CSV table of C-alpha atoms in Angstrom, one decimal:
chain,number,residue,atom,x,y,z
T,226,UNK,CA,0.0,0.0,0.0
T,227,UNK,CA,3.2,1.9,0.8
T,228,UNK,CA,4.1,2.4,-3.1
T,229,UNK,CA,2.6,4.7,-6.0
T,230,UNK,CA,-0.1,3.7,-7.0
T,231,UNK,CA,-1.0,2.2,-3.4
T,232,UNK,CA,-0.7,5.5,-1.9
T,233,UNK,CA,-2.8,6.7,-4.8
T,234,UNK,CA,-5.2,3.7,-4.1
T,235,UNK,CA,-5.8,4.4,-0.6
T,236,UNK,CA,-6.2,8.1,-0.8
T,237,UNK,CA,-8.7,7.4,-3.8
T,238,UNK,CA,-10.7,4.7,-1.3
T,239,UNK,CA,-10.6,7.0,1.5
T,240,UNK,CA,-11.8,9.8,-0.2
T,241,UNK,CA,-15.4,7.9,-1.5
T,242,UNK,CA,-15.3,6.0,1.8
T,243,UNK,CA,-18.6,6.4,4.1
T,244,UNK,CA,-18.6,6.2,8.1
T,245,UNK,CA,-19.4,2.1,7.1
T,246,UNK,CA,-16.2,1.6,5.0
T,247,UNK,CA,-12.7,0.7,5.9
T,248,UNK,CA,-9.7,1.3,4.1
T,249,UNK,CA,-7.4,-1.3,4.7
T,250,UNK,CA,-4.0,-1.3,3.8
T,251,UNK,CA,-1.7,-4.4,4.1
T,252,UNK,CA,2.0,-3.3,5.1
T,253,UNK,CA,5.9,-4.6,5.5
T,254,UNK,CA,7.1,-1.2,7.7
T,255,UNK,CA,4.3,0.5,9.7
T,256,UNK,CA,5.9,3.5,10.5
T,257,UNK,CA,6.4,4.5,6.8
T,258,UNK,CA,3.0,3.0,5.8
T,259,UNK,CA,1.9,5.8,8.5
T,260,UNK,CA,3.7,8.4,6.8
T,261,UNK,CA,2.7,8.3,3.4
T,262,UNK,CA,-1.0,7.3,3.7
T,263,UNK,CA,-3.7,8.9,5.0
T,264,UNK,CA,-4.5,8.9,8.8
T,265,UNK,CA,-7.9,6.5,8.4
T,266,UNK,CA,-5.9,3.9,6.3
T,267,UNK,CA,-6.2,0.7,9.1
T,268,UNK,CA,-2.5,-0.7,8.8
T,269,UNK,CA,-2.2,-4.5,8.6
T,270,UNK,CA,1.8,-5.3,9.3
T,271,UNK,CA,2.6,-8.7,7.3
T,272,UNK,CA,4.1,-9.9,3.9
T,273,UNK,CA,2.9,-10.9,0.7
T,274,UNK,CA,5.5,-13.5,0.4
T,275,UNK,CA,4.2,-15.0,3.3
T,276,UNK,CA,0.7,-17.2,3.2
T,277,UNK,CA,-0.2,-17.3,6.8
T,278,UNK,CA,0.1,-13.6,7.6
T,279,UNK,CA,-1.9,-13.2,4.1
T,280,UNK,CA,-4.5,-15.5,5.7
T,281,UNK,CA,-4.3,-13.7,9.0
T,282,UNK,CA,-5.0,-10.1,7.4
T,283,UNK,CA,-8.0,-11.4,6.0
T,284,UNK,CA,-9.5,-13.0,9.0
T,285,UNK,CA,-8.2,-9.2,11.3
T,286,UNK,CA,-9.9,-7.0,8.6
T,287,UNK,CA,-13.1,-9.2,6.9
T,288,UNK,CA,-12.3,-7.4,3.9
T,289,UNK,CA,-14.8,-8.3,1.1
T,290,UNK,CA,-13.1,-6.2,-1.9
T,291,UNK,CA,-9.7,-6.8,-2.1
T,292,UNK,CA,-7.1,-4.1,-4.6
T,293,UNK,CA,-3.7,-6.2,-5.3
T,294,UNK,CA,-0.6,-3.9,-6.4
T,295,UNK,CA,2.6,-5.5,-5.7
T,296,UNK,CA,5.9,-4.8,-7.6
T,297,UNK,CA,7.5,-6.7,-10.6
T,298,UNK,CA,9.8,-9.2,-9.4
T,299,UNK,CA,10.6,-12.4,-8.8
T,300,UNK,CA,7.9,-13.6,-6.1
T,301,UNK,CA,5.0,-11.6,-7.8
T,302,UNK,CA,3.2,-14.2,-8.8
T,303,UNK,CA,3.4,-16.0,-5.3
T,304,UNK,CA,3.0,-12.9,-3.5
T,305,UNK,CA,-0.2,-12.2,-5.7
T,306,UNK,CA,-1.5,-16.0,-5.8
T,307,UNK,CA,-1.0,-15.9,-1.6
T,308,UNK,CA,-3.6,-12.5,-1.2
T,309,UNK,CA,-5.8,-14.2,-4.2
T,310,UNK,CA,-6.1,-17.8,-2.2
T,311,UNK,CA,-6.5,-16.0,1.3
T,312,UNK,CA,-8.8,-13.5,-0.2
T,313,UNK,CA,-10.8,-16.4,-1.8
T,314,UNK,CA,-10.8,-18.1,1.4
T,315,UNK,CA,-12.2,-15.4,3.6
T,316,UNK,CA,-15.0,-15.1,1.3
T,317,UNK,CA,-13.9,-11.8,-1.0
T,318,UNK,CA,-16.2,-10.9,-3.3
T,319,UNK,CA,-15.0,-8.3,-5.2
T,320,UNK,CA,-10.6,-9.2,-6.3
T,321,UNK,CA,-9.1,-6.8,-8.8
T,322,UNK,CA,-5.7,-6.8,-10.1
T,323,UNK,CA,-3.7,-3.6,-10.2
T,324,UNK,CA,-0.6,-3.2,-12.9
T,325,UNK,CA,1.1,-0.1,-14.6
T,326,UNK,CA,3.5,0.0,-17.2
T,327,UNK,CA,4.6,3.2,-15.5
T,328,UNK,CA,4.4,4.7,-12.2
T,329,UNK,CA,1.3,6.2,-11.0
């Protein structure tokens, strides 16, 4: 949540959120997640790479739309496949895959 279009994301979420909705936002470091997005952005402290704290973000936040934007590398498909099978798990309705050719 911490990179462009993340930031981007969240702020956009926020901003058309109602007293009802939370913004999630799944994070490695905390204290920069805390510095870049906005103040009502609920910070989830885990990593993509690994499954169980994947599963475990899902189960804390009950999120039911899920936004994935990870960067290119090596483990993106894992990292993506892990929030996609916990997301599915949880009962997600709503997954959408985020990608740029450029930054945000």
């Amino acid at each position: 949540a911490t990179g462009a279009c993340g930031r981007a994301l969240c702020a956009e979420l926020v901003s058309r959120a109602d007293e009802s909705t939370k913004v999630f936002g799944f994070v490695r470091d905390v204290a920069k997640a805390q510095k870049v997005l906005p103040p009502n952005v609920e910070l989830i402290q885990g990593d993509m790479q690994d499954a169980v704290h994947v599963a475990g973000a899902f189960v804390q936040s009950k999120a039911r739309h899920v936004f994935i934007s990870s960067s290119n590398g090596q483990q993106q498909v894992q990292m993506e496949t892990n929030v996609i099978t916990a997301a599915k798990d949880a009962g997600a309705t709503c997954i959408v895959k985020l990608s740029t050719a450029t930054p945000c």
